[in-house]
Amino acid sequence: MAVFGQAVGLKTHIWQNNTRSAILLAGFPVLLVLILFGIQVLMMGFGLLPNSGGSLSQDLALAASMLGWTVPTALVAAAVWFVIAYFGNQVMIDAMTGARKVERRIEPELYNLLENLAISRGLRTPTLRIIESPSLNAYASGLHEGNYSVTVTRGLMQTLSRDEMECVLAHELTHVINKDVRTMVIASIFAGIISVIAELVFRSLFYMRGGRSRDNKNAMPLILIGLAIGVIGFGLATVIRMTLSRTREYVADAGAVELTKNPDAMISALRKVSGQSKIEAPDELRGMFLDNTADKADFAGLFATHPPIEKRIAALVKFAGGRDQGPWGPTRTSTAVPTT
């Protein structure tokens, strides 16, 4: 598993992230059209849209013809949503996670840790935010220079030592350097749009019982085709999300070690975070977190946005020479980052 071999080529990783962002931007309209067509076929099958009165192919052709006005309408709505989300993404993320901005005078040592790391890379210090949660997690957000932010939970501050916290901040700063942050924010916006469409359709079908489906001899085939297209569409949405490779976490771990020269502290931080990282937030945002495997066991782990912490630790041991002290017993007494 040459994860750290991949980490060596950071410029390649950044180039791949730029490519993924472009794929997301280009693939979203295609996916939206496919899902819209499936929805229209499904609604026609349920009698919520008029049918052709003819054969199945004529019904499908009628559904396709409707794309002439539904696609422009949907694209305009999605574009408006994207613009709002682009400029207001941090406000939305704060509202969904409960994060609040903190100044240097409030958390001077934590702020200094982040500032020193940023200066060492010639970066403008990201805004620091805190979530008042006992969970152990962190994430970076933002789309461009001057807009980046690093958020940590109060539980993380109270649990990690200074060196461990420095590694976590370095991990999140690496996501900023590698452009992972921008890619994940764009993916979250698109995933949010698709989720809302799915919810609207589900609610419509639940509350609106089609009375005209009995008059359409093609009702059942249309419903099956619509469901099949929907499954394919949402499957492709999952594939697009999977293109946001889990490798980014390995690379960010490697970047943290490169910045701090302390693989032991990174391993220790991951040990403490393991199993205690759950934060109440929409699924679309959890892909940005330091860890998102707290409730991803067994089969669910196949669709996790993050690699298992055990594998991340194994990579740090194998490729960075770190020492693993084994599972952590939470005493919650040792921290060098003063809390308020």
Coordinates of C-alpha atoms in Angstrom, one line a residue:
M1 CA 0.0 0.0 0.0
A2 CA 2.0 2.9 -1.3
V3 CA -0.1 5.6 0.3
F4 CA 2.9 7.6 1.4
G5 CA 4.5 7.0 -2.0
Q6 CA 1.5 8.8 -3.4
A7 CA 1.9 11.5 -0.8
V8 CA 5.3 12.3 -2.1
G9 CA 3.8 13.8 -5.2
L10 CA 1.9 16.6 -3.6
K11 CA 1.8 18.7 -6.8
T12 CA 0.3 15.6 -8.5
H13 CA -2.3 15.4 -5.7
I14 CA -3.1 19.1 -6.1
W15 CA -3.4 18.6 -9.8
Q16 CA -5.7 15.6 -9.3
N17 CA -7.9 17.7 -6.9
N18 CA -8.2 20.5 -9.5
T19 CA -9.2 17.8 -12.0
R20 CA -11.8 16.3 -9.6
S21 CA -13.2 19.8 -9.0
A22 CA -13.6 20.2 -12.8
I23 CA -15.2 16.7 -13.1
L24 CA -17.6 17.6 -10.3
L25 CA -18.6 20.9 -12.0
A26 CA -18.9 19.2 -15.5
G27 CA -20.6 16.0 -14.2
F28 CA -23.2 17.7 -12.1
P29 CA -25.4 19.0 -15.0
V30 CA -25.3 15.6 -16.7
L31 CA -26.3 13.8 -13.5
L32 CA -29.0 16.4 -12.9
V33 CA -30.5 15.7 -16.4
L34 CA -30.4 11.9 -15.8
I35 CA -32.1 12.2 -12.5
L36 CA -34.7 14.7 -13.8
F37 CA -35.6 12.3 -16.6
G38 CA -35.9 9.4 -14.2
I39 CA -38.2 11.5 -11.9
Q40 CA -40.4 12.5 -14.9
V41 CA -40.8 8.9 -16.0
L42 CA -41.6 7.9 -12.4
M43 CA -44.2 10.6 -12.0
M44 CA -45.7 9.6 -15.3
G45 CA -46.0 6.1 -14.1
F46 CA -47.7 7.2 -11.0
G47 CA -50.1 9.4 -13.0
L48 CA -48.7 12.7 -11.7
L49 CA -47.7 13.7 -15.2
P50 CA -49.8 13.2 -18.3
N51 CA -48.8 10.3 -20.5
S52 CA -48.9 9.9 -24.3
G53 CA -51.8 7.4 -24.3
G54 CA -49.7 5.3 -26.7
S55 CA -46.9 2.8 -26.4
L56 CA -44.1 2.7 -23.8
S57 CA -41.6 4.3 -26.2
Q58 CA -44.0 7.1 -26.8
D59 CA -44.3 7.7 -23.1
L60 CA -40.6 7.8 -22.7
A61 CA -40.3 10.2 -25.7
L62 CA -42.9 12.4 -24.1
A63 CA -40.9 12.4 -20.8
A64 CA -37.7 13.2 -22.7
S65 CA -39.5 16.1 -24.5
M66 CA -40.4 17.6 -21.1
L67 CA -36.6 18.0 -20.4
G68 CA -36.8 20.9 -22.8
W69 CA -38.2 23.1 -20.0
T70 CA -37.5 21.1 -16.9
V71 CA -33.7 21.1 -17.5
P72 CA -33.3 24.8 -18.0
T73 CA -35.5 25.4 -14.9
A74 CA -33.5 23.0 -12.8
L75 CA -30.2 24.4 -14.0
V76 CA -31.2 27.9 -13.2
A77 CA -32.4 26.8 -9.7
A78 CA -29.2 24.8 -9.2
A79 CA -27.0 27.8 -10.4
V80 CA -28.8 30.1 -8.0
W81 CA -28.3 27.6 -5.2
F82 CA -24.6 27.2 -6.1
V83 CA -24.0 30.9 -6.1
I84 CA -25.7 31.3 -2.7
A85 CA -23.7 28.3 -1.4
Y86 CA -20.5 29.6 -2.9
F87 CA -20.6 32.9 -1.2
G88 CA -22.4 31.7 2.0
N89 CA -20.9 28.2 2.5
Q90 CA -19.1 29.1 5.7
V91 CA -22.2 30.6 7.3
M92 CA -24.1 27.5 6.3
I93 CA -21.4 25.1 7.6
D94 CA -21.3 27.1 10.9
A95 CA -25.1 26.9 11.2
M96 CA -25.1 23.1 10.6
T97 CA -22.2 22.3 13.0
G98 CA -22.6 25.0 15.6
A99 CA -19.1 26.3 15.0
R100 CA -18.2 29.9 16.1
K101 CA -15.3 32.1 15.1
V102 CA -12.7 32.8 17.8
E103 CA -10.1 35.5 18.0
R104 CA -6.5 35.3 19.1
R105 CA -7.3 36.9 22.5
I106 CA -9.8 34.2 23.3
E107 CA -7.6 31.2 22.4
P108 CA -4.1 32.6 22.1
E109 CA -2.1 29.3 22.3
L110 CA -4.3 27.4 19.9
Y111 CA -4.3 30.4 17.5
N112 CA -0.5 30.6 17.8
L113 CA -0.1 26.9 16.9
L114 CA -2.1 27.4 13.8
E115 CA -0.4 30.7 12.9
N116 CA 3.1 29.2 13.3
L117 CA 2.1 26.3 11.0
A118 CA 0.7 28.7 8.4
I119 CA 3.7 31.0 8.5
S120 CA 6.0 28.0 8.0
R121 CA 4.3 27.4 4.7
G122 CA 4.0 31.0 3.7
L123 CA 0.2 30.9 4.1
R124 CA -2.2 33.5 5.4
T125 CA -3.5 32.1 8.8
P126 CA -7.0 30.5 8.3
T127 CA -9.8 31.7 10.6
L128 CA -10.0 29.7 13.8
R129 CA -13.4 28.2 14.8
I130 CA -14.5 26.1 17.7
I131 CA -17.5 23.7 18.2
E132 CA -18.7 23.4 21.8
S133 CA -18.9 19.6 21.6
P134 CA -17.3 16.9 23.7
S135 CA -16.6 14.9 20.5
L136 CA -13.1 14.8 19.1
N137 CA -13.0 16.1 15.6
A138 CA -11.8 18.9 13.3
Y139 CA -12.1 20.1 9.8
A140 CA -11.0 22.7 7.3
S141 CA -13.3 24.7 5.1
G142 CA -13.3 27.5 2.6
L143 CA -12.8 28.0 -1.1
H144 CA -10.0 30.4 -1.6
E145 CA -7.2 32.3 0.1
G146 CA -8.6 34.6 2.8
N147 CA -11.7 32.4 3.1
Y148 CA -10.1 29.3 4.7
S149 CA -11.0 28.3 8.2
V150 CA -9.9 25.5 10.6
T151 CA -12.4 24.3 13.1
V152 CA -11.8 22.1 16.2
T153 CA -14.2 20.8 18.8
R154 CA -13.9 21.7 22.5
G155 CA -13.5 18.0 23.3
L156 CA -10.4 17.8 21.0
M157 CA -8.9 20.8 22.8
Q158 CA -9.5 19.3 26.2
T159 CA -8.1 15.9 25.3
L160 CA -5.1 16.3 23.0
S161 CA -1.7 17.4 24.1
R162 CA 0.0 20.4 22.5
D163 CA 2.0 18.2 20.1
E164 CA -1.1 16.2 19.2
M165 CA -3.2 19.3 18.6
E166 CA -0.4 20.8 16.5
C167 CA -0.5 17.6 14.3
V168 CA -4.2 17.8 13.9
L169 CA -4.0 21.5 12.9
A170 CA -1.2 20.6 10.5
H171 CA -3.4 17.8 9.0
E172 CA -6.2 20.3 8.4
L173 CA -3.8 22.9 7.0
T174 CA -2.5 20.3 4.6
H175 CA -6.1 19.9 3.3
V176 CA -6.0 23.6 2.6
I177 CA -2.6 23.5 0.9
N178 CA -3.6 20.5 -1.2
K179 CA -6.9 22.1 -2.3
D180 CA -8.9 19.2 -0.7
V181 CA -11.0 21.8 1.0
R182 CA -12.3 23.4 -2.1
T183 CA -13.1 20.1 -3.7
M184 CA -15.0 18.9 -0.7
V185 CA -17.0 22.1 -0.3
I186 CA -18.1 21.9 -4.0
A187 CA -19.0 18.2 -3.6
S188 CA -21.0 19.0 -0.5
I189 CA -23.0 21.7 -2.3
F190 CA -23.8 19.3 -5.2
A191 CA -24.6 16.5 -2.8
G192 CA -26.9 18.8 -0.9
I193 CA -28.8 19.7 -4.1
I194 CA -29.3 16.1 -5.1
S195 CA -30.4 15.2 -1.5
V196 CA -33.0 17.9 -1.6
I197 CA -34.3 16.8 -5.0
A198 CA -34.6 13.2 -3.7
E199 CA -36.4 14.4 -0.6
L200 CA -38.8 16.5 -2.6
V201 CA -39.6 13.6 -4.9
F202 CA -40.1 11.2 -2.0
R203 CA -42.4 13.5 -0.2
S204 CA -44.4 14.3 -3.4
L205 CA -44.9 10.6 -4.1
F206 CA -45.8 10.0 -0.5
Y207 CA -48.5 12.7 -0.2
M208 CA -49.7 12.7 -3.8
R209 CA -51.5 9.5 -4.8
G210 CA -51.7 9.3 -8.5
G211 CA -55.3 8.7 -9.7
R212 CA -54.5 8.6 -13.4
S213 CA -52.0 5.7 -13.2
R214 CA -54.9 3.3 -13.7
D215 CA -55.5 4.9 -17.1
N216 CA -52.0 4.3 -18.3
K217 CA -51.3 0.7 -19.4
N218 CA -47.5 1.5 -19.2
A219 CA -47.7 2.6 -15.6
M220 CA -45.8 -0.3 -14.1
P221 CA -43.0 -0.4 -16.7
L222 CA -42.6 3.4 -16.4
I223 CA -42.4 3.1 -12.6
L224 CA -39.7 0.4 -12.9
I225 CA -37.8 2.4 -15.5
G226 CA -38.0 5.5 -13.4
L227 CA -36.8 3.7 -10.3
A228 CA -33.9 2.1 -12.3
I229 CA -32.8 5.5 -13.6
G230 CA -33.1 6.9 -10.1
V231 CA -30.9 4.1 -8.7
I232 CA -28.4 4.6 -11.5
G233 CA -28.4 8.4 -11.0
F234 CA -27.8 8.2 -7.3
G235 CA -25.3 5.4 -7.8
L236 CA -23.4 7.8 -10.1
A237 CA -23.6 10.5 -7.5
T238 CA -22.0 8.0 -5.1
V239 CA -19.3 7.2 -7.6
I240 CA -18.6 11.0 -8.0
R241 CA -18.3 11.3 -4.3
M242 CA -16.0 8.2 -4.2
T243 CA -13.7 10.0 -6.8
L244 CA -12.9 12.2 -3.8
S245 CA -10.5 9.5 -2.8
R246 CA -9.9 8.5 0.8
T247 CA -6.2 8.9 -0.2
R248 CA -6.6 12.6 0.8
E249 CA -6.6 11.6 4.5
Y250 CA -3.4 9.6 4.1
V251 CA -1.8 12.5 2.3
A252 CA -3.0 14.9 4.9
D253 CA -1.6 12.7 7.7
A254 CA 1.7 12.6 5.7
G255 CA 1.6 16.4 5.3
A256 CA 1.1 16.8 9.1
V257 CA 4.2 14.7 9.8
E258 CA 6.1 16.8 7.2
L259 CA 5.1 20.0 9.0
T260 CA 5.6 18.9 12.6
K261 CA 8.3 16.1 12.2
N262 CA 6.3 14.2 14.8
P263 CA 4.6 11.0 13.5
D264 CA 4.2 9.7 17.1
A265 CA 2.0 12.7 18.1
M266 CA -0.1 12.2 14.9
I267 CA -0.6 8.5 15.7
S268 CA -1.4 9.4 19.3
A269 CA -4.0 12.0 18.2
L270 CA -5.7 9.5 15.9
R271 CA -5.8 6.9 18.7
K272 CA -7.6 9.4 20.9
V273 CA -10.0 10.5 18.2
S274 CA -10.9 6.9 17.2
G275 CA -14.4 6.0 18.2
Q276 CA -15.1 9.5 19.7
S277 CA -15.4 11.6 16.6
K278 CA -19.1 11.7 16.0
I279 CA -20.6 15.1 15.4
E280 CA -24.2 15.8 14.6
A281 CA -24.0 17.2 11.1
P282 CA -25.4 16.4 7.6
D283 CA -23.7 13.6 5.8
E284 CA -22.7 16.0 3.1
L285 CA -20.4 17.8 5.6
R286 CA -18.9 14.8 7.4
G287 CA -16.6 14.0 4.5
M288 CA -14.6 17.1 5.5
F289 CA -14.0 15.9 9.1
L290 CA -10.7 14.7 10.5
D291 CA -12.5 11.4 11.0
N292 CA -15.9 10.1 10.0
T293 CA -15.7 6.4 10.9
A294 CA -17.2 6.5 14.4
D295 CA -20.5 4.9 13.2
K296 CA -19.1 3.2 10.1
A297 CA -18.6 -0.4 11.0
D298 CA -18.7 -3.5 8.9
F299 CA -20.7 -3.1 5.6
A300 CA -21.3 0.6 6.2
G301 CA -17.5 1.0 6.2
L302 CA -17.4 0.2 2.4
F303 CA -19.1 3.6 1.8
A304 CA -17.2 5.6 4.4
T305 CA -15.7 8.8 3.3
H306 CA -12.6 8.1 5.4
P307 CA -10.2 5.2 5.7
P308 CA -10.3 3.3 9.0
I309 CA -8.1 4.9 11.6
E310 CA -6.2 1.6 12.1
K311 CA -5.1 1.8 8.4
R312 CA -4.0 5.4 8.8
I313 CA -2.0 4.6 11.9
A314 CA -0.5 1.5 10.1
A315 CA 0.6 3.8 7.3
L316 CA 2.2 6.3 9.7
V317 CA 4.1 3.4 11.4
K318 CA 5.2 1.9 8.1
F319 CA 6.1 4.9 6.0
A320 CA 6.8 7.7 8.6
G321 CA 8.5 5.6 11.2
G322 CA 6.0 6.4 13.9
R323 CA 5.4 4.4 17.1
D324 CA 1.9 3.2 18.0
Q325 CA 1.2 2.8 21.7
G326 CA -2.1 1.0 21.0
P327 CA -5.7 2.0 21.9
W328 CA -6.1 5.0 24.1
G329 CA -7.8 5.0 27.5
P330 CA -9.6 8.3 27.8
T331 CA -8.5 10.0 31.0
R332 CA -9.2 13.4 29.6
T333 CA -6.6 15.0 31.9
S334 CA -3.6 15.8 29.7
T335 CA -3.7 18.8 27.5
A336 CA -1.3 21.5 26.9
V337 CA -3.8 23.7 25.1
P338 CA -5.4 25.9 27.7
T339 CA -9.2 26.0 27.4
T340 CA -11.6 28.7 28.5

